[in-house]
Short mmCIF file of C-alpha atoms in Angstrom, two decimals:
data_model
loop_
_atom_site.label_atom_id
_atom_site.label_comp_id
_atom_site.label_asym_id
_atom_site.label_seq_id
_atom_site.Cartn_x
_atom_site.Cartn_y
_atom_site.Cartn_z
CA UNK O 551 77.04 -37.84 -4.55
CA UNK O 552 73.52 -37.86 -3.10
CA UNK O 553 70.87 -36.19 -0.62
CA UNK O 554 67.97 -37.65 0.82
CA UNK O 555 67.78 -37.78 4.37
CA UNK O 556 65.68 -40.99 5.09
CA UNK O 557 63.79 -42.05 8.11
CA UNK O 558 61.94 -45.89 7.34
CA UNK O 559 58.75 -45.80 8.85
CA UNK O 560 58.62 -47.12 12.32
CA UNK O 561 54.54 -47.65 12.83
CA UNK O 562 51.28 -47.01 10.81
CA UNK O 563 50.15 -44.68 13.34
CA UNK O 564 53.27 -42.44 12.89
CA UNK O 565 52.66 -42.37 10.00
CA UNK O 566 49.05 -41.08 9.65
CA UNK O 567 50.31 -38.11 12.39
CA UNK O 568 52.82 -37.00 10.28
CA UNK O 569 50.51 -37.29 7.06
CA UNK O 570 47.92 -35.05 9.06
CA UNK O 571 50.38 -32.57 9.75
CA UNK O 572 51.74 -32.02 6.95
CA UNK O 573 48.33 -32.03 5.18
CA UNK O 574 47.70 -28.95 7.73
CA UNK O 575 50.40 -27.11 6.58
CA UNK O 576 49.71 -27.35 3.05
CA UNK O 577 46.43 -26.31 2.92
CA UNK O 578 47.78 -22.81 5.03
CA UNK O 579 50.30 -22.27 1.97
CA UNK O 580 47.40 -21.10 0.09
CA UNK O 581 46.96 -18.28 2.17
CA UNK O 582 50.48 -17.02 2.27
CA UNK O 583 52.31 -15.04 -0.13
CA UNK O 584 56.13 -15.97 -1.36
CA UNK O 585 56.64 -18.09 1.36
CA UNK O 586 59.44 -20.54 0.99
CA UNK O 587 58.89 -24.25 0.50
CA UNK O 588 60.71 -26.15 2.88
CA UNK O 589 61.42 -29.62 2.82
CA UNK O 590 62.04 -32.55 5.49
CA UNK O 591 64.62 -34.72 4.06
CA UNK O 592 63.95 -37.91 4.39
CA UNK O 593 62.15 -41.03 2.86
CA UNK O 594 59.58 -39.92 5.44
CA UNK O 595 59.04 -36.90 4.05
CA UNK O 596 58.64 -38.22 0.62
CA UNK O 597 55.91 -40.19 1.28
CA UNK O 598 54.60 -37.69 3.77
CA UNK O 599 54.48 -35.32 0.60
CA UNK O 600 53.35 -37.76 -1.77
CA UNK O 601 50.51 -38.62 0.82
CA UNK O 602 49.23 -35.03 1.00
CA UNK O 603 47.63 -35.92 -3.07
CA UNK O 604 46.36 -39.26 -2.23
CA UNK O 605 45.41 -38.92 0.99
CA UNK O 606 44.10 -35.28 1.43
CA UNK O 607 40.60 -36.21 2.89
CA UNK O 608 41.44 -38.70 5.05
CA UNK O 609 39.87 -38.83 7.99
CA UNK O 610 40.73 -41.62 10.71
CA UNK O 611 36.94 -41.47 12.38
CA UNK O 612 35.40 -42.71 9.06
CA UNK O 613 34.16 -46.09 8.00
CA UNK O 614 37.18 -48.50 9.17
CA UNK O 615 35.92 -51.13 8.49
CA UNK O 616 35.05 -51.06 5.13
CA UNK O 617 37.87 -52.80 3.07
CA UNK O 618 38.99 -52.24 -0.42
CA UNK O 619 38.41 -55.24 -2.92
CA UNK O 620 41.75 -55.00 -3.91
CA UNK O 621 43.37 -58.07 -6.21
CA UNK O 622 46.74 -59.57 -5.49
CA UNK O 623 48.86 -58.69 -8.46
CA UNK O 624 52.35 -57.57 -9.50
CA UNK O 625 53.16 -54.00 -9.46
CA UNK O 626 54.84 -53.63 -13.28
CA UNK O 627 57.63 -50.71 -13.56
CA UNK O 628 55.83 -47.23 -13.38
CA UNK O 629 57.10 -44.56 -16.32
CA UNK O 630 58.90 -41.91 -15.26
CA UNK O 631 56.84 -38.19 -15.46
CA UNK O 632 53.85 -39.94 -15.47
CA UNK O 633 50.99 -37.80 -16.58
CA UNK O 634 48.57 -39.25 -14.84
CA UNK O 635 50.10 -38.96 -11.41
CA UNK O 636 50.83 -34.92 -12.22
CA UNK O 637 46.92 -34.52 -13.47
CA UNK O 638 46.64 -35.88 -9.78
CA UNK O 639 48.84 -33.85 -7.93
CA UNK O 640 47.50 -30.37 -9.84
CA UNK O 641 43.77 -31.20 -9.80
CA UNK O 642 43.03 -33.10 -7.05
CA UNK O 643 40.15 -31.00 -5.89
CA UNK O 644 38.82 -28.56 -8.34
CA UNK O 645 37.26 -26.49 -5.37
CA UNK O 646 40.67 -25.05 -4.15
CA UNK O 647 42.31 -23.01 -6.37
CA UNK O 648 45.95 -23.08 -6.00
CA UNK O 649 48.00 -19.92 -6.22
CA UNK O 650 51.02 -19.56 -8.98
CA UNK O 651 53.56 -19.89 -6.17
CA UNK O 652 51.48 -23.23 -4.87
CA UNK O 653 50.97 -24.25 -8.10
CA UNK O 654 54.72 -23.95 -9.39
CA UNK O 655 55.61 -25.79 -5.94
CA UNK O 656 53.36 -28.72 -6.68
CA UNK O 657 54.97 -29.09 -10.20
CA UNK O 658 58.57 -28.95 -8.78
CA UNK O 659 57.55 -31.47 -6.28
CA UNK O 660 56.74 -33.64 -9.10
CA UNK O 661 59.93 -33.26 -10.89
CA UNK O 662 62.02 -33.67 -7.49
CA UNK O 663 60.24 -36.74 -6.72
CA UNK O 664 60.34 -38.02 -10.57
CA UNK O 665 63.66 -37.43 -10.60
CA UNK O 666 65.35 -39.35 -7.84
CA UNK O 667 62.98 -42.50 -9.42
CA UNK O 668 64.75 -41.68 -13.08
CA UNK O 669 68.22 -41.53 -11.21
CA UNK O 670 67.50 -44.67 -9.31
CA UNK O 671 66.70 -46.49 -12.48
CA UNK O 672 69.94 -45.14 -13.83
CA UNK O 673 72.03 -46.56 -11.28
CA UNK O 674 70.08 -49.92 -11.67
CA UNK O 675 68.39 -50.06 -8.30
CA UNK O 676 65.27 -52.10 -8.14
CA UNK O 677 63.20 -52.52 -5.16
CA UNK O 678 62.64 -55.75 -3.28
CA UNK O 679 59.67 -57.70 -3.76
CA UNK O 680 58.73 -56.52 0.05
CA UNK O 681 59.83 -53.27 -0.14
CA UNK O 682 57.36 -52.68 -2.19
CA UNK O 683 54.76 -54.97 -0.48
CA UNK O 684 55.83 -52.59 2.67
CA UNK O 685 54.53 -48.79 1.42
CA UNK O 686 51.74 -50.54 -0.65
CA UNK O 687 50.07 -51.69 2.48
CA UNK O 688 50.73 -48.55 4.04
CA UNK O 689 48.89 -46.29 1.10
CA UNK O 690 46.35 -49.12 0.85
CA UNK O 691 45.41 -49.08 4.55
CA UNK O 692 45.44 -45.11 4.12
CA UNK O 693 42.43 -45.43 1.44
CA UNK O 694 40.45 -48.52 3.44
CA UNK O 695 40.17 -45.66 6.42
CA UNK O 696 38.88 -43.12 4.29
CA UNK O 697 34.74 -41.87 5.10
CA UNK O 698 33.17 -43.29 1.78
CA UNK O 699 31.14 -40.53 1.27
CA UNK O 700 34.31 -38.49 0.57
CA UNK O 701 36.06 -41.88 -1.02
CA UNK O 702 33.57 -41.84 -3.45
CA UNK O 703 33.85 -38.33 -4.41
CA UNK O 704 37.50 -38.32 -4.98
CA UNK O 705 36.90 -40.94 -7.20
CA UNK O 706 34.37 -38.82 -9.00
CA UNK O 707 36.87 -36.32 -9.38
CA UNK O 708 39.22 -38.41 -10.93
CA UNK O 709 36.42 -40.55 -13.02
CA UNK O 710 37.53 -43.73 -12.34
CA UNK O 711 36.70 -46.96 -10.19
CA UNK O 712 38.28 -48.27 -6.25
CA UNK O 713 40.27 -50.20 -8.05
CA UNK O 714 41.60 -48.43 -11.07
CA UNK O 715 42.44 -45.93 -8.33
CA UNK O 716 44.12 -48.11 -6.78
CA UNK O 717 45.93 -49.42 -10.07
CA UNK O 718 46.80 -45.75 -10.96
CA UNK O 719 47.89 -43.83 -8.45
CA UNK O 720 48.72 -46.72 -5.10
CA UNK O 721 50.24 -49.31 -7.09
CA UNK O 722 53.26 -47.24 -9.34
CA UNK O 723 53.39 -44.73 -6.17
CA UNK O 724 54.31 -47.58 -4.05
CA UNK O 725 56.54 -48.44 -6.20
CA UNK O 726 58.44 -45.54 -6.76
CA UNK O 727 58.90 -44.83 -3.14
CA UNK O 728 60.13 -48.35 -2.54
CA UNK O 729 62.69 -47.48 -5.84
CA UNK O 730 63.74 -44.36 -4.10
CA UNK O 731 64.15 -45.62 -0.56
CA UNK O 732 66.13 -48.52 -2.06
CA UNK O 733 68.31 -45.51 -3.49
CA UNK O 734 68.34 -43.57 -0.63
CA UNK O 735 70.04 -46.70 1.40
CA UNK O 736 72.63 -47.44 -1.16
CA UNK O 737 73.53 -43.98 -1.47
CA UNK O 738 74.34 -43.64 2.85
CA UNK O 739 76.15 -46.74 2.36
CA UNK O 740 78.25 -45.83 -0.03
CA UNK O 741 78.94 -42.14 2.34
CA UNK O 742 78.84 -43.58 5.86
CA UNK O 743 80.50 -40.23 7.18
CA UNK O 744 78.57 -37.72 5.51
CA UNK O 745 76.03 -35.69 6.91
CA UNK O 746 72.50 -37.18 5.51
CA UNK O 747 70.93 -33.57 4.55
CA UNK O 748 73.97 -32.48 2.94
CA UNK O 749 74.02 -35.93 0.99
CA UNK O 750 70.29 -35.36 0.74
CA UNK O 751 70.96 -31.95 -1.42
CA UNK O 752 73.30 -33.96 -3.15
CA UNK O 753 71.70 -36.46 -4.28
CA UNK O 754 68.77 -34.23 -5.56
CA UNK O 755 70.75 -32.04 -7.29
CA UNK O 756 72.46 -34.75 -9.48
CA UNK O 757 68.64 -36.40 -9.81
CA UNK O 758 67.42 -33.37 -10.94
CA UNK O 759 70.04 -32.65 -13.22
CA UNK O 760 69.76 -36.11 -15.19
CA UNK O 761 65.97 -35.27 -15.17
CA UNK O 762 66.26 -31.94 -17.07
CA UNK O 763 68.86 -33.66 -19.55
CA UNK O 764 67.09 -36.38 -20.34
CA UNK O 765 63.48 -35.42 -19.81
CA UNK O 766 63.67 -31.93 -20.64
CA UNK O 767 61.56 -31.62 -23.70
CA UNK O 768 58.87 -33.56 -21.68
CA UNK O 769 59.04 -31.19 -18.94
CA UNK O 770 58.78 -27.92 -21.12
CA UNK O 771 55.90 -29.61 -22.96
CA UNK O 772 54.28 -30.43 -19.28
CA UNK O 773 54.75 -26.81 -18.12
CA UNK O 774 53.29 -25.22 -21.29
CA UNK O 775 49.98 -27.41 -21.49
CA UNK O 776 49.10 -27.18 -17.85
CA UNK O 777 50.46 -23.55 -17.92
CA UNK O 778 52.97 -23.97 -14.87
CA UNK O 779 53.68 -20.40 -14.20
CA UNK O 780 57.30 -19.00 -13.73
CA UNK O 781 57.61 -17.99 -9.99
CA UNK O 782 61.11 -16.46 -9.43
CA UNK O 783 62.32 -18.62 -6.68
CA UNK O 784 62.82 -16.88 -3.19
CA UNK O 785 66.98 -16.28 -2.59
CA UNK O 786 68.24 -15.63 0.78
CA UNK O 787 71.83 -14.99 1.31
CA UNK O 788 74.78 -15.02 4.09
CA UNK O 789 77.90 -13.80 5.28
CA UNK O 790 80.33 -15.04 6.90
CA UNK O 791 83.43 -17.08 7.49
CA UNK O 792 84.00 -20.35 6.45
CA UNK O 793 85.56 -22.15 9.91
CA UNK O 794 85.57 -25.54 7.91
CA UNK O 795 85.67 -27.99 5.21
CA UNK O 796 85.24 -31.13 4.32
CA UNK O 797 84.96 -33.41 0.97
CA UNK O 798 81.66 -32.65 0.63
CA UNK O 799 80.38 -29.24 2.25
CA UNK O 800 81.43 -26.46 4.22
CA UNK O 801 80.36 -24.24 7.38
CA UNK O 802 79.71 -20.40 7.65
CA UNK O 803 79.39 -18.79 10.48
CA UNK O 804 78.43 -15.30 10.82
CA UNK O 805 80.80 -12.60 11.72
CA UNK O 806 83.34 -15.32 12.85
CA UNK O 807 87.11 -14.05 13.61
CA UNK O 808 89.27 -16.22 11.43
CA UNK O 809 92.39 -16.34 14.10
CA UNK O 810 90.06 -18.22 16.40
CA UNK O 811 90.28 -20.96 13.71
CA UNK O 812 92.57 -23.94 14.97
CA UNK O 813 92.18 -22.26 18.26
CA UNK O 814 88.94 -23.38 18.87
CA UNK O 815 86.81 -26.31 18.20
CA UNK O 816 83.65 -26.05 15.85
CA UNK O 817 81.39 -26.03 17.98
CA UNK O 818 83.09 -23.41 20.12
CA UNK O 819 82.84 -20.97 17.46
CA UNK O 820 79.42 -21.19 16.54
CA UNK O 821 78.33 -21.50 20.23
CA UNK O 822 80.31 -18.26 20.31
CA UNK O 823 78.27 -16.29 17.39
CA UNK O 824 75.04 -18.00 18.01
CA UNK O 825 74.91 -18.84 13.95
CA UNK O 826 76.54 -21.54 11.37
CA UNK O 827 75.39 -23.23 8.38
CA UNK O 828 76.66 -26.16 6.36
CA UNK O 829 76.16 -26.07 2.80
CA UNK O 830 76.87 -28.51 0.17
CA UNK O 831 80.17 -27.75 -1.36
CA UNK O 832 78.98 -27.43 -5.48
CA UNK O 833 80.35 -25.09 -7.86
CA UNK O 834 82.34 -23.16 -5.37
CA UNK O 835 85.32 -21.57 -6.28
CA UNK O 836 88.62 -23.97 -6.05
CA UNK O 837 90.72 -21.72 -4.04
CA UNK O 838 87.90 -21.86 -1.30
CA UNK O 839 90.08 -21.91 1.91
CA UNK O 840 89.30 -21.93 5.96
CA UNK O 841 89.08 -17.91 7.06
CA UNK O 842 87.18 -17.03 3.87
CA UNK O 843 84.94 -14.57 4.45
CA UNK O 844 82.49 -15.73 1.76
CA UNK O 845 78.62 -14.84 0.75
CA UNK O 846 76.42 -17.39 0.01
CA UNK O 847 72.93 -17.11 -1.83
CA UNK O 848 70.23 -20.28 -0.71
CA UNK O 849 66.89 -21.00 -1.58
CA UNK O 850 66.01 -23.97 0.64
CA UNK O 851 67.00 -24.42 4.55
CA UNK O 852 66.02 -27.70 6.41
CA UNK O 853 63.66 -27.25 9.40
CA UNK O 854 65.35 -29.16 11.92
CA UNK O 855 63.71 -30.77 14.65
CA UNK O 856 66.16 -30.55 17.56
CA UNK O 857 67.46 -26.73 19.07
CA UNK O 858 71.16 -26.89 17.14
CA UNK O 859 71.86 -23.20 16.29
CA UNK O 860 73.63 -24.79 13.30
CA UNK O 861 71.32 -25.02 9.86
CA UNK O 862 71.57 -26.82 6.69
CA UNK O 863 71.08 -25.16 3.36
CA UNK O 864 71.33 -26.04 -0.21
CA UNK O 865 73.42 -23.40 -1.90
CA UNK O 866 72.21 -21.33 -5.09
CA UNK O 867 75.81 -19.61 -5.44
CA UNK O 868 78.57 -18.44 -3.59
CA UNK O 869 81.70 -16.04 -3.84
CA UNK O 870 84.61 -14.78 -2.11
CA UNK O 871 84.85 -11.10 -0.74
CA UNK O 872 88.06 -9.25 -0.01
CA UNK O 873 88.54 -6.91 2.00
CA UNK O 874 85.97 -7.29 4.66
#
């Protein structure tokens, strides 16, 4: 099964707000200590993410209307773990330095992303022609708006030409977010009923499995040479009752009575305790039944944008307590 929670870009303008924001919020990380990454789900948020590396300095009051001599061409099939794009994402700009926590969050960023591309290819999914056409413009346009002053000296940072840049880092990027868009819509297809984060956590946990199986000796050899440090990763945990199930994940809501299962709806219950959350339904124990009273360990909650009481988390582990 699957998880990406995918919104397709609406405008350009949008766009560049979210980029913005998001740009904002990673450059606070740095001053914050174990804080815990936290992801938007969707195709959005990929590119949002992937935008923070290539588009860190833009700024929309530059030179507009300076193009980029950029060549019509065919984008060939990027590698996957691409070197060159993770000498990017860690070294962008050798004036910040990053702490271990940032650090080891850029790197898994680059494996999450690299590994719903890998999975994509093993399912056989290949972009359309104007997919790919689509978030090329969009990450082209992004670099035409940049101030050349600070154009130029991101190119100096990563020693090479507008249009190698552009043949580097915009052309396979482009592609890879078409690839994993083009996954992210066969996957909801194929789960109609599911909820999209859950599927989202899904999805990236099978990605990221194949990755480490099939990749793995490039990955150790990428974490040893640019010394990716080991950050232990943040756990969280809950307790609670599980007041339902379904094929694919389950909800716990804090100190829950089990006899008002059946007796009331869902949403009665949590609106009741003030508290649920849905988790994916991995690796949990087979006898897992409605009025378990269960604890669950998490490392990553989705920020959601509406005021439901009810969250979303991957899960890390789980078990059943007796006796509560």
């Amino acid at each position: 099964m699957s998880k990406v929670d995918v919104r397709v870009l609406n405008d350009l303008t949008e766009s560049k707000k979210r980029v913005m924001t998001h740009v904002v919020q990673h450059l606070k990380q740095r001053e914050m200590k174990k804080r815990s990454w936290r992801w938007q789900y969707s195709v959005m948020s990929i590119i949002v993410t992937i935008c923070i590396g290539i588009f860190l300095y833009t700024q929309d009051s530059g030179n507009q209307d300076q193009k980029a001599s950029i060549p019509e061409q065919s984008i060939s099939t990027p590698i996957v773990l691409d070197e060159n794009y993770l000498k990017f994402i860690l070294k962008l700009d050798p004036r910040v330095e990053w702490s271990n926590d940032v650090r080891k969050q850029k790197f898994d960023f680059f494996l999450k992303e690299e590994s719903l591309y890998a999975y994509a290819q093993l399912k056989g999914i290949v972009p359309s022609q104007q997919k790919i056409d689509k978030y090329l413009d969009i990450f082209i346009e992004g670099s035409e708006k940049q101030n050349e002053v600070v154009f130029a000296k991101k190119l100096q940072i990563l020693n090479v030409t507008r249009e190698e840049y552009i043949e580097q880092y915009i052309n396979p990027i482009s592609y890879k977010v078409a690839t994993t868009d083009s996954l992210w819509e066969h996957e909801k297809n194929q789960s109609k009923d599911e909820n999209k984060s859950i599927l989202y956590f899904l999805l990236q946990r099978e990605a990221l499995d194949y990755l480490e199986e099939h990749y793995g000796q490039e990955i150790e050899a990428f974490r040893k040479k640019y010394e990716i440090p080991v950050v232990e990763k943040e756990i969280y945990s809950k307790r609670g009752v599980v007041v339902a199930i379904k094929e694919h994940e389950f909800l716990v809501v804090s100190n829950a009575d089990e006899s008002n299962i059946g007796k009331l709806s869902i949403d009665e219950i949590v609106q009741k305790h003030g508290n649920g959350t849905w988790f994916p339904l991995i690796d949990s124990p087979t006898t897992l039944s409605l009025g378990d009273y269960v604890e669950v360990n998490y490392n990553e909650e989705l920020e959601r944008n509406d005021d439901s009481i009810i969250k979303i988390a991957d899960i890390d582990s789980m078990k059943i307590l007796e006796g509560h």
